[in-house]
Short mmCIF file of C-alpha atoms in Angstrom, two decimals:
data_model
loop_
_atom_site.label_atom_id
_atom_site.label_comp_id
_atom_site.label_asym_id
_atom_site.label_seq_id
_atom_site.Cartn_x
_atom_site.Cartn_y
_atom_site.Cartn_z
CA UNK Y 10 36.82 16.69 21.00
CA UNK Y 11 34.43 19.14 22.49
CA UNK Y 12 32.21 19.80 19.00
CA UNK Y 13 32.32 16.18 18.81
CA UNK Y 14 30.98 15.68 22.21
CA UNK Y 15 28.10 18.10 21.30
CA UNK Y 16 27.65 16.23 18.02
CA UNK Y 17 26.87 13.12 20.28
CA UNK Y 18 24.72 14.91 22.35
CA UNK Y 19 22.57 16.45 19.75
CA UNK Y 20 22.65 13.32 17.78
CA UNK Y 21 21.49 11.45 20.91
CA UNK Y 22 18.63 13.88 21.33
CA UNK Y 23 17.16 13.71 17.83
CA UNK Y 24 17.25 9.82 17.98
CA UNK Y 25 15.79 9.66 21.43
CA UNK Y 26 12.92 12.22 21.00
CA UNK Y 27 12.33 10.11 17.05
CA UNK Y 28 11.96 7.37 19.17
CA UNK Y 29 9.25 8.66 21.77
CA UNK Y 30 7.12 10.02 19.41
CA UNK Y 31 6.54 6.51 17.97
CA UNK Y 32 4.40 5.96 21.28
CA UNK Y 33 2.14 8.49 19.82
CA UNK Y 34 1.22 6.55 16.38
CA UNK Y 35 -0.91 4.06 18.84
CA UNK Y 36 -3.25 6.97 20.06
CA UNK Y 37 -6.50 8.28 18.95
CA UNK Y 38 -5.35 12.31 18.54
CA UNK Y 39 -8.34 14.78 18.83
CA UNK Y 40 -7.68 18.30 17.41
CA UNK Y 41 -9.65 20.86 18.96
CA UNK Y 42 -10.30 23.45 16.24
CA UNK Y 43 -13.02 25.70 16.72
CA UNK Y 44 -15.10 26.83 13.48
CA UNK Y 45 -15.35 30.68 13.09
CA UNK Y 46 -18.47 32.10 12.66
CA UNK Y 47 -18.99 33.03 9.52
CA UNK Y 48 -22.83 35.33 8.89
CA UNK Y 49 -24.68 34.20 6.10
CA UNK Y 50 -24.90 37.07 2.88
CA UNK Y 51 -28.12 39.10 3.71
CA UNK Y 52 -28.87 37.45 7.00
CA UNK Y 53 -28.98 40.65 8.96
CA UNK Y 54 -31.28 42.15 6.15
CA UNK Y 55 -34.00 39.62 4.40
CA UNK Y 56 -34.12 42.27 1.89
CA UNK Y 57 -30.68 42.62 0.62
CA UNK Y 58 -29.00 41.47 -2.57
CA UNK Y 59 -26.81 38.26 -2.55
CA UNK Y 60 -23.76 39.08 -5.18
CA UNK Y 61 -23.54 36.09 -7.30
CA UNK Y 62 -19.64 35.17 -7.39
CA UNK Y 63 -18.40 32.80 -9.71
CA UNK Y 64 -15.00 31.12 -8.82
CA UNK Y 65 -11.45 31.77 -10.01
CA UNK Y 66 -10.41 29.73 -13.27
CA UNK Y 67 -6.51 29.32 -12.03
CA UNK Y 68 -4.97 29.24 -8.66
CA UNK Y 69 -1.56 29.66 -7.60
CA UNK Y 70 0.04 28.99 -4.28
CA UNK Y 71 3.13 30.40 -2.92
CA UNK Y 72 4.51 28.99 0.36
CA UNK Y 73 7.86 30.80 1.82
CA UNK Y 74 9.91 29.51 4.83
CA UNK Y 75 13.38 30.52 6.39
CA UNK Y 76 14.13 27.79 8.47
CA UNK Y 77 17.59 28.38 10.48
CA UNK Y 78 19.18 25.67 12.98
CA UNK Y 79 22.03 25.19 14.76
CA UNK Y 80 21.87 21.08 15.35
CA UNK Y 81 25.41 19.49 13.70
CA UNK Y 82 24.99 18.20 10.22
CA UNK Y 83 21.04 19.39 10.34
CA UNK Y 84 21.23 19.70 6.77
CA UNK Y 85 22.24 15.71 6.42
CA UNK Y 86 19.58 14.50 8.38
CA UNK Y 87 17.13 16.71 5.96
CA UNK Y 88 18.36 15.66 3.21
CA UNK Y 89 18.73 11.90 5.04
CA UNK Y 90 14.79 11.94 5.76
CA UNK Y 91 14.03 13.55 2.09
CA UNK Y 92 15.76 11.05 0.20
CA UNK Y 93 14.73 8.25 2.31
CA UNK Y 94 11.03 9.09 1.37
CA UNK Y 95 11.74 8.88 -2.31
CA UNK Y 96 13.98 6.19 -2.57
CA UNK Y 97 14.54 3.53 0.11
CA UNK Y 98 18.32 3.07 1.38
CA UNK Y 99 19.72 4.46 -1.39
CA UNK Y 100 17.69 7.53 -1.64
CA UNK Y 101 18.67 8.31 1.79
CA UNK Y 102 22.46 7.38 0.98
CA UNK Y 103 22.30 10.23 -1.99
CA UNK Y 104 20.43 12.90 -0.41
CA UNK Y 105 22.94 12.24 2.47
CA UNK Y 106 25.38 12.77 -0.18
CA UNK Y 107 24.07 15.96 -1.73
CA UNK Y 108 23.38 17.89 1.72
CA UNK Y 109 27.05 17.41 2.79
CA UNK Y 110 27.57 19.90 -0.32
CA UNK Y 111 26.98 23.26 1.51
CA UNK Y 112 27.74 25.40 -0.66
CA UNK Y 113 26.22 24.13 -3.40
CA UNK Y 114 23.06 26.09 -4.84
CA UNK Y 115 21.71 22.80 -6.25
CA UNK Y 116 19.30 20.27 -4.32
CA UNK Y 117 16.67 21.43 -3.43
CA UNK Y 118 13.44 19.45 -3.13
CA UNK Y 119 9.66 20.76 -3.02
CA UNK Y 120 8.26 20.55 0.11
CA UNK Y 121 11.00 21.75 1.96
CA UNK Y 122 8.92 24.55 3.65
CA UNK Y 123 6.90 22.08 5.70
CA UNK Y 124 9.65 20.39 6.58
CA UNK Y 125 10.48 19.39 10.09
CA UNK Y 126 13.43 22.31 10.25
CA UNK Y 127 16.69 20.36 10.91
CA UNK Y 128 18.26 21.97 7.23
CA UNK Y 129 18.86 25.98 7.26
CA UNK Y 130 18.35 28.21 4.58
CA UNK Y 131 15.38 30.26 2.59
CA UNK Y 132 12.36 28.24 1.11
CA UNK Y 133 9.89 28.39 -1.54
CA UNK Y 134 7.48 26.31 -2.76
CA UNK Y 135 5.11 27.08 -5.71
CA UNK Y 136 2.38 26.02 -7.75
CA UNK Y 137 -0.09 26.48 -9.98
CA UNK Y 138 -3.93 25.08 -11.68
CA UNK Y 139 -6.39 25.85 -13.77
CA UNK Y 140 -10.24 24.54 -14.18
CA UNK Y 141 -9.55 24.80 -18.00
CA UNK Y 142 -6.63 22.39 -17.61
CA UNK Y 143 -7.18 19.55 -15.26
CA UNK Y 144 -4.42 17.69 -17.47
CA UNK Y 145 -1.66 21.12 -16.87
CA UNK Y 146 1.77 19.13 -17.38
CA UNK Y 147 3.95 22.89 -17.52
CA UNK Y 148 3.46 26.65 -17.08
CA UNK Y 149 6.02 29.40 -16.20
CA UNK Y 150 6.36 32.14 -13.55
CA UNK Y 151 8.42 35.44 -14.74
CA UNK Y 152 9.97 36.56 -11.71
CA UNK Y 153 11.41 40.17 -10.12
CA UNK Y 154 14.65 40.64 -10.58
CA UNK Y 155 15.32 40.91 -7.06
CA UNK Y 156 14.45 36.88 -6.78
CA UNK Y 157 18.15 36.25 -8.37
CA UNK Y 158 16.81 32.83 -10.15
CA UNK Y 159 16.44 34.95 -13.56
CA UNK Y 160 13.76 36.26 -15.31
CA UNK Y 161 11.71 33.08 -14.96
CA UNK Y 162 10.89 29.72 -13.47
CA UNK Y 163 9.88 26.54 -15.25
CA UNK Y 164 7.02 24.79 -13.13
CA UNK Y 165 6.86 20.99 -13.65
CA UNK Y 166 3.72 18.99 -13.05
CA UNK Y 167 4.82 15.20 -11.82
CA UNK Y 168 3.55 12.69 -14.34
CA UNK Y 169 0.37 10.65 -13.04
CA UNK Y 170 1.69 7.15 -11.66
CA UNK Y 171 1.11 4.19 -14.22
CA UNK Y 172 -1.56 1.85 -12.74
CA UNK Y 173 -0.32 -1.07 -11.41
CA UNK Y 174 -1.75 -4.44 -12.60
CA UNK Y 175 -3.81 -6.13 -9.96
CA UNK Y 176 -2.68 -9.40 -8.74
CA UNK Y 177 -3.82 -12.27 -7.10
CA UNK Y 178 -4.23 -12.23 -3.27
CA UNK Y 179 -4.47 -14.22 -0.53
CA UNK Y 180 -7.68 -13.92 1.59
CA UNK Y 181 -7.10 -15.91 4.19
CA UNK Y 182 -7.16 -14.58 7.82
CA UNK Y 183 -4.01 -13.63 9.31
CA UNK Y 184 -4.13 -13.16 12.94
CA UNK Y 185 -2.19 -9.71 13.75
CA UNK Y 186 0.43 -9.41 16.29
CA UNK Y 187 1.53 -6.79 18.13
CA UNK Y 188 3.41 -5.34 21.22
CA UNK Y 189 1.83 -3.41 23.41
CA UNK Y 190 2.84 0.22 24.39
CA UNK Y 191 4.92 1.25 27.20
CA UNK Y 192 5.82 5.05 29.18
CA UNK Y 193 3.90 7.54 29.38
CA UNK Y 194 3.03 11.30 28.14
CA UNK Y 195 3.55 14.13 30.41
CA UNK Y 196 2.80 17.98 29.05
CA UNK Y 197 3.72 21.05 30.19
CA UNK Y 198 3.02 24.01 29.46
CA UNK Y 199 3.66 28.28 29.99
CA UNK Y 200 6.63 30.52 30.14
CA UNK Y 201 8.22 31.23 33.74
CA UNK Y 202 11.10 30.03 36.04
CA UNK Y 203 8.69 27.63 37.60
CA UNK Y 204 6.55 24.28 37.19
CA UNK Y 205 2.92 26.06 37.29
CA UNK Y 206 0.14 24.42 39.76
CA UNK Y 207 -1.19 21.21 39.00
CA UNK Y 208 1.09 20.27 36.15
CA UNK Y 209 1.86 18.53 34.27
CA UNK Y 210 -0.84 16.30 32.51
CA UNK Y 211 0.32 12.68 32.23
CA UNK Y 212 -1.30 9.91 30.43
CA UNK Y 213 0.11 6.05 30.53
CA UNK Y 214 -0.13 4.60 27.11
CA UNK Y 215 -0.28 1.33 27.97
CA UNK Y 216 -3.29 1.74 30.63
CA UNK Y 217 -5.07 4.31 28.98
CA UNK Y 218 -8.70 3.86 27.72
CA UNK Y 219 -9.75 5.26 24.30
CA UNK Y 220 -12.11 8.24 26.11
CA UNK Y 221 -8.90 9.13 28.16
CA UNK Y 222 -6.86 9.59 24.80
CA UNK Y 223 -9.75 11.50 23.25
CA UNK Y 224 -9.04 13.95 26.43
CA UNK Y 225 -5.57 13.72 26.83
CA UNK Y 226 -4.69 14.69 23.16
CA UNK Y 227 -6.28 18.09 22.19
CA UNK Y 228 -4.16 20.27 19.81
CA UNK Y 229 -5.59 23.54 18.03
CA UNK Y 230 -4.13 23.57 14.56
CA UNK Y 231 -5.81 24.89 11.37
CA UNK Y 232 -3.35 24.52 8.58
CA UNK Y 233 -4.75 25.49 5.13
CA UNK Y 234 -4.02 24.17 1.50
CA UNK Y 235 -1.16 25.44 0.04
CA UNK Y 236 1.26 24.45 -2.54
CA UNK Y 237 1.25 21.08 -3.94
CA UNK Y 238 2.66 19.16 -6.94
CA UNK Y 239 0.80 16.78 -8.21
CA UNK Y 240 -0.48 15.81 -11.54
CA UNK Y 241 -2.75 19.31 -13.10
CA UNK Y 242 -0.66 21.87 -10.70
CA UNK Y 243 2.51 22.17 -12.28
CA UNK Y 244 5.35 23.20 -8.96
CA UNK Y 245 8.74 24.62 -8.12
CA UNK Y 246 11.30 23.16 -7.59
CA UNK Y 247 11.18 20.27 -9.51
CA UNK Y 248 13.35 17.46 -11.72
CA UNK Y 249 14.10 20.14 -13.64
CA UNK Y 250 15.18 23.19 -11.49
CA UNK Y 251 16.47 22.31 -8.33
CA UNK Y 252 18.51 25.54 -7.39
CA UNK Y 253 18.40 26.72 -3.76
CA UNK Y 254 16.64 29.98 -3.47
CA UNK Y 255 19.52 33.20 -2.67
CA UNK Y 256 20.04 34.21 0.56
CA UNK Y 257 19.83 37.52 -0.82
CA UNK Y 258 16.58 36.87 -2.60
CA UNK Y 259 13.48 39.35 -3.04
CA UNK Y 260 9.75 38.64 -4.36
CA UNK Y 261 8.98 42.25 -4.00
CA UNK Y 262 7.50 43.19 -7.50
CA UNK Y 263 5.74 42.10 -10.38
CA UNK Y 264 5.31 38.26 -10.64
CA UNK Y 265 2.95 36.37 -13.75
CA UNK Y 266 2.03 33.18 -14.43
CA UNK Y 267 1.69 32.01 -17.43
CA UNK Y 268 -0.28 28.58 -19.46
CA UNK Y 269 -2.45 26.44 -20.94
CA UNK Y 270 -5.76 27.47 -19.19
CA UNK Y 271 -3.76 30.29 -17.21
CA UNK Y 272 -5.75 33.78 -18.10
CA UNK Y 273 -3.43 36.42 -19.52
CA UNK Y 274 -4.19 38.31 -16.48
CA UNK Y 275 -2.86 36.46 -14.18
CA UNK Y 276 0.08 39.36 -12.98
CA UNK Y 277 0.33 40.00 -9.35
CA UNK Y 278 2.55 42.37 -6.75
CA UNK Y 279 3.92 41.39 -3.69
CA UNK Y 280 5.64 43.76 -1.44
CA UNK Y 281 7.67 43.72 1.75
CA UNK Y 282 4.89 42.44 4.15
CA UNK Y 283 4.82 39.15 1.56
CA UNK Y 284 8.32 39.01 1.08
CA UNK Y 285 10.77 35.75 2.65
CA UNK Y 286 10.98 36.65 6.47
CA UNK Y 287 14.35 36.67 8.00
CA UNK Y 288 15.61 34.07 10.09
CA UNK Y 289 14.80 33.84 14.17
CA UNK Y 290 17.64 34.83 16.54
CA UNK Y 291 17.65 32.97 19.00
CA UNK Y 292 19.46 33.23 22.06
CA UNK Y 293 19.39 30.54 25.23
CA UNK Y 294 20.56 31.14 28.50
CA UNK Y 295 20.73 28.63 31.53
CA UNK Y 296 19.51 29.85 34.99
CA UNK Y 297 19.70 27.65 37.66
CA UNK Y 298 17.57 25.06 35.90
CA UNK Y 299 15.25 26.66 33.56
CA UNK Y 300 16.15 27.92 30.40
CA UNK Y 301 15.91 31.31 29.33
CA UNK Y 302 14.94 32.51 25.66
CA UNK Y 303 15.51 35.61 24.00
CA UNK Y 304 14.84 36.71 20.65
CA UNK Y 305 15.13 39.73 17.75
CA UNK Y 306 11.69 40.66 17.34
CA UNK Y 307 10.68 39.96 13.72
CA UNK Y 308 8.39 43.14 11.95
CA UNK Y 309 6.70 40.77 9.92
CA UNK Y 310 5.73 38.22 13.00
CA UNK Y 311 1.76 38.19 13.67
CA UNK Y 312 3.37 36.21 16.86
CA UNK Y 313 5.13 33.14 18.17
CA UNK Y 314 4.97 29.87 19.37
CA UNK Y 315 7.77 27.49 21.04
CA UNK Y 316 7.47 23.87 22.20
CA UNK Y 317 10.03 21.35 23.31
CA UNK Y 318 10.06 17.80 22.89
CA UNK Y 319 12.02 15.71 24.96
CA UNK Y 320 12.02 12.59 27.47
CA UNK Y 321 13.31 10.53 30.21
CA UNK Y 322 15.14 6.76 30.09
CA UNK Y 323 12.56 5.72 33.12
CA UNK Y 324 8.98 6.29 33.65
CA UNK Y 325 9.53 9.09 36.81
CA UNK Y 326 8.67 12.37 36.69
CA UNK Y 327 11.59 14.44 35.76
CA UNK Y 328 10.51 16.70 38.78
CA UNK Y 329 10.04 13.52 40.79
CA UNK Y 330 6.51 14.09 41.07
CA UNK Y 331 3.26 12.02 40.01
CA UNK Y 332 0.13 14.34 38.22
CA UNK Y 333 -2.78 14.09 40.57
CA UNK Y 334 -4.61 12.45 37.02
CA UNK Y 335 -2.04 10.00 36.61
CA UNK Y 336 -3.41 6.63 36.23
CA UNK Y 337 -0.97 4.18 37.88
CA UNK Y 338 2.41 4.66 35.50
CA UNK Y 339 3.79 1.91 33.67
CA UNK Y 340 7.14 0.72 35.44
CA UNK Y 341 9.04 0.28 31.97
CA UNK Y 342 9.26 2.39 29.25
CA UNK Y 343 10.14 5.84 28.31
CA UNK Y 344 8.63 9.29 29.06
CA UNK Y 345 7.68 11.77 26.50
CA UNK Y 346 8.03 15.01 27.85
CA UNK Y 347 6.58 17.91 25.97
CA UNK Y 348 6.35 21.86 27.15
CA UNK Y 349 4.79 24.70 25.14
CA UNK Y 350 4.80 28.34 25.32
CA UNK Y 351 1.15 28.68 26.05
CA UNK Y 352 -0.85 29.74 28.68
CA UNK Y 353 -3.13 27.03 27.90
CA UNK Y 354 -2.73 23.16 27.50
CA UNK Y 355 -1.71 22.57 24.01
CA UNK Y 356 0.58 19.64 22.60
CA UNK Y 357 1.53 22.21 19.92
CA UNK Y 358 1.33 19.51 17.04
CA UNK Y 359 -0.56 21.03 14.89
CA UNK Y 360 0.71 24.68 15.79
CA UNK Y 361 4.52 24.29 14.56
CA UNK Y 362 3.60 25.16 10.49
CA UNK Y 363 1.51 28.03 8.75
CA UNK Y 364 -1.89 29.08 9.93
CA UNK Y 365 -4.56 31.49 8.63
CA UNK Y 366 -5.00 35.07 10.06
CA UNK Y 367 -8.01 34.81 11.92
CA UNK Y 368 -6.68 32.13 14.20
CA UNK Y 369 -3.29 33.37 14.79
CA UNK Y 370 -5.08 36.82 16.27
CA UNK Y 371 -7.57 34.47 18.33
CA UNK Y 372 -4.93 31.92 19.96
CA UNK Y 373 -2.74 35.54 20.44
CA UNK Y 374 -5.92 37.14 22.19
CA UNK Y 375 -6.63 33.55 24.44
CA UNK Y 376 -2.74 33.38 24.84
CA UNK Y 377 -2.07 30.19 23.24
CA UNK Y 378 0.44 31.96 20.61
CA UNK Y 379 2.77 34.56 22.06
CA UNK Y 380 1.93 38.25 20.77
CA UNK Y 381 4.31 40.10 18.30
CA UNK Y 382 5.55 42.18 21.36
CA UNK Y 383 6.45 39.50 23.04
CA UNK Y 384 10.42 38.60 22.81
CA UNK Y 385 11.30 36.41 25.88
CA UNK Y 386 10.49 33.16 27.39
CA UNK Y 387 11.33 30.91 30.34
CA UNK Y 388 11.41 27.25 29.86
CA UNK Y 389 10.47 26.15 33.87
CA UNK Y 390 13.35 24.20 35.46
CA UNK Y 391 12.43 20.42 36.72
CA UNK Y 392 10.78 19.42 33.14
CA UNK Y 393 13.78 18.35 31.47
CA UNK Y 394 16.10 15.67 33.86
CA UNK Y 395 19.62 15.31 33.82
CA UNK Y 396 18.54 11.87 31.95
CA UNK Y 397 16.51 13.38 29.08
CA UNK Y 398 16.99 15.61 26.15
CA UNK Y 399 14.74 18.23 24.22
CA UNK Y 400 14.60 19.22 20.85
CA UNK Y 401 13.44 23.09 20.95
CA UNK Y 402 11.20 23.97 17.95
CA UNK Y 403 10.03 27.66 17.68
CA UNK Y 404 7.83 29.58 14.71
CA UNK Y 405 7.22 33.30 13.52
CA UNK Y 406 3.50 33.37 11.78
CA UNK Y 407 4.07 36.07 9.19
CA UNK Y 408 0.62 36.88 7.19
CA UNK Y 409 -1.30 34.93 4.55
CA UNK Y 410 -2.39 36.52 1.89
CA UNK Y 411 -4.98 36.11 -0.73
CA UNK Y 412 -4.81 38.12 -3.82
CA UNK Y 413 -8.09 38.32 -6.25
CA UNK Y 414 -8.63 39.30 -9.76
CA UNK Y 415 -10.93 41.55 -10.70
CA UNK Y 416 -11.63 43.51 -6.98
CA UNK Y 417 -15.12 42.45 -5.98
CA UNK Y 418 -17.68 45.28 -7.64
CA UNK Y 419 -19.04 46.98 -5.18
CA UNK Y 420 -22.58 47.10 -6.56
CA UNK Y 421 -23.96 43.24 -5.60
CA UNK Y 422 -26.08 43.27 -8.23
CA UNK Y 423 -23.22 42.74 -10.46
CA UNK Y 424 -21.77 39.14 -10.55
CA UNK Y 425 -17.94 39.00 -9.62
CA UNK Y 426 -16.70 36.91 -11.82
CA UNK Y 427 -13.31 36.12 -10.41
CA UNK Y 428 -10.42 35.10 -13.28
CA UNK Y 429 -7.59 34.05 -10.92
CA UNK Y 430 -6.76 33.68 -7.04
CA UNK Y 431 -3.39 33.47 -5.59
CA UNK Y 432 -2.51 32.49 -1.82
CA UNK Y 433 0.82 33.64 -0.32
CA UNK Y 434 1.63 32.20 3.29
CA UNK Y 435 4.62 33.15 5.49
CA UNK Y 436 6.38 31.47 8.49
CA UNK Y 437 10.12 31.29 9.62
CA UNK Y 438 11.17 28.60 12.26
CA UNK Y 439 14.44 27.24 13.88
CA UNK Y 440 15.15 24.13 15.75
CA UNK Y 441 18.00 23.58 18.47
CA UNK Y 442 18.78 21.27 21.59
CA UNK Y 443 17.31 23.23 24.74
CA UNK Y 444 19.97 24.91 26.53
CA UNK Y 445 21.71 25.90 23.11
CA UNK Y 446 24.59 23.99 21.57
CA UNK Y 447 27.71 25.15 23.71
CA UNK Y 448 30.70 26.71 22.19
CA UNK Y 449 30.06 29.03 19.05
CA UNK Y 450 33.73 29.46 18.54
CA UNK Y 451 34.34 25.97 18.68
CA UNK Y 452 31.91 25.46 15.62
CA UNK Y 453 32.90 27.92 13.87
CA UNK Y 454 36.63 26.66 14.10
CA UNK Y 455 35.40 23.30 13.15
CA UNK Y 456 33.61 24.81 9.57
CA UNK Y 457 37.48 26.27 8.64
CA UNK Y 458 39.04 23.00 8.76
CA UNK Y 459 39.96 20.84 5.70
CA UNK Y 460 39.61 17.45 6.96
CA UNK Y 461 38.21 14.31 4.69
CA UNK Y 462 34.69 13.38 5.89
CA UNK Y 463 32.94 10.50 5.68
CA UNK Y 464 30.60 12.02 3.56
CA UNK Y 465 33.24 12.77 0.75
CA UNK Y 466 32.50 8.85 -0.23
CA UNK Y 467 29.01 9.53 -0.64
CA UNK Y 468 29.31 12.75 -2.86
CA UNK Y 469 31.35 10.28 -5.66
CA UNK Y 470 28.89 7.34 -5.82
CA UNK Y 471 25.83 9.28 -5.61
CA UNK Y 472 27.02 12.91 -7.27
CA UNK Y 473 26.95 16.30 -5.68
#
């Protein structure tokens, strides 16, 4: 009864905080990111040589993620979500179906390194193009032996959609209708027992003007390209290899790709640093209120970031306080409540996925991102009501890497003609309800026992 009370709870949480966001689709988001400043070749000396560099012919991107949560059934509402995006109702009904199989090694769908963190496990997703190839439909990447996939993986380009025949429409004017929004927005943000001074930020979205919005939402984020499958850049997994990758799994060593358009030199070696980071331990502790958060610092970790999403049923204050910016709040409607772990305001959107080098040392240095050293956090008490829930969402940057062949010469009057680049980016992540999710014995109990679920129906009409 107790692990099925949680399962409610948790449940309840996801649905309600799924439900607030959808206030945010109406508003004009501005992302802050500041451009670095790059100096122009030979702008310090009018005199000197600018090396003529001629780009890569192939590219290869290799994205890893260990994602670990402790939410009931996370791995069902993954594989829910995945399914649902591929194939309606009964997509959703089969992916359902396949992520009740735990233990099987099959499953597994590109793109699960970016995704939102409910399922646990150890990610990769790669691919691979070439300028020689725009039309690349296969290639192959020999592996380590440490990867425990075998000596090779089959990369599958999807085939280009068929165009659809256009049709006859009507152009006649159809008057839209809509309803209008209702709550508000209130952030929060930096690590302590208490609510700092002149918190939080609120926002009502149904009052708001468009040049409040542009102010209100400012997020730092600067994601980069990574993997992607798509026609020309064949990609693991794919229809044809869908294992899980190994708990137990290694890239350290030698790994090649190879085809049409691919040079022959195309070998490259990763070692530890780029290797799958381990999963975040996190622990939670209540204190009168606030929420306290330790974790296992992680070697590879550049730093960390946390943010909690969460609301209220009314459209008070969870600390039963109005912001002294707060534009007469709506009387209906729900509150989105969101908290970060920085020092600065930050919604956090665009912070929660992998980000390049340069940025993560900058937001560490203006204490946006928590520093490597760092292993403990507060969440302030009075941000998160009896009332409300929060789903806690936390990150590890590990380093991104970007391996070139041949080295640059070092004499610029020689062109560097560059045969292949690969990018290798690392993050690990975990997602729980704030405040933890109670009993660990009680789970664990509840994993042992043999009952018939639901989901047992699934697994025969849809397959494991």
């Amino acid at each position: 009864m107790k692990l099925r009370h949680v399962q409610a709870k948790s449940q309840a949480a996801i649905t309600l905080c799924c439900s607030l966001v959808a206030l945010l689709s109406t508003s004009t988001l501005t992302f802050a990111a500041e451009q670095s400043k790059v100096s122009k070749p030979g702008s310090a000396n009018p005199k000197s040589i600018n090396q003529i560099i001629k780009p890569p012919i192939a590219y290869a991107y290799i994205d890893l993620a260990t994602n670990s949560s402790d939410l009931p059934g996370g791995n069902l509402i993954e594989a829910a979500s995945k399914g649902g995006k591929s194939g309606g109702l009964f997509g959703a009904l089969g992916g359902l179906a396949r992520g009740a199989v735990g233990s099987s090694d099959r499953g597994n769908t590109f793109g699960n390194t970016k995704a939102m963190g409910f399922a646990s496990g150890r990610f990769m997703d790669v691919s691979v193009n070439s300028v020689k190839n725009s039309g690349l439909a296969e290639a192959t990447q020999t592996l380590p032996s440490g990867m425990n996939l075998g000596e090779s993986l089959k990369l599958v380009a999807p085939i280009p959609d068929k165009p659809v025949a256009s049709t006859p429409v009507d152009d006649s004017p159809v008057e839209p209708s809509y309803e209008k929004p209702k709550g508000k927005i209130s952030l929060y943000w930096g690590c302590g027992e208490n609510i700092r001074a002149g918190q939080p930020r609120t926002i009502d979205v149904a009052n708001a003007s468009i040049d409040e919005y542009a102010k209100f939402f400012v997020a730092r984020g600067k994601t980069t390209k990574g993997a992607r499958s798509q026609p020309g850049s064949p990609a693991w997994p794919n229809k044809d290899d869908d294992r899980k990758v190994p708990e137990t799994a290694s890239l350290v060593g030698q790994h090649s790709f190879v085809g049409n358009g691919i040079p022959d030199s195309f070998k490259l070696n990763l070692a530890a640093a780029q290797d799958l980071m381990p999963a975040i331990e996190l622990s939670q502790t209540k204190n009168e209120g606030s929420v306290r958060l330790e974790w296992k610092s992680i070697d590879q970790a550049r730093g960390y970031f946390i943010s909690v999403l969460g609301g209220q049923a009314s459209g008070a204050q969870s600390n039963g306080t109005k912001s002294s910016g707060d534009k007469t709040s709506s009387a209906e409607g729900a509150e989105l409540v969101i908290w970060t772990s920085s020092e600065l305001a930050d919604f956090g959107f665009g912070l929660t996925d992998y980000q390049p080098n340069a940025d993560v040392d900058k937001w560490v240095h203006e204490k946006v991102i928590l520093p490597p050293s760092v292993t403990k956090c507060e969440v302030p008490k009075g941000i998160f009501g009896e009332r409300g829930g929060g789903i806690l969402r936390m990150i590890a940057y590990g380093a991104e890497t970007v391996f070139v062949h041949p080295p640059r010469p070092t004499d610029p009057k020689v062109t560097w003609e560059q045969e292949w680049q690969a990018k290798v980016r690392l993050k690990s992540t975990t997602t729980s309800i704030l405040g933890g999710m109670g009993d660990a014995e009680t789970r664990k109990k509840d994993k042992e026992e043999k009952k018939k679920k639901p989901t047992d129906l699934l697994k025969g009409l849809f397959g494991g």
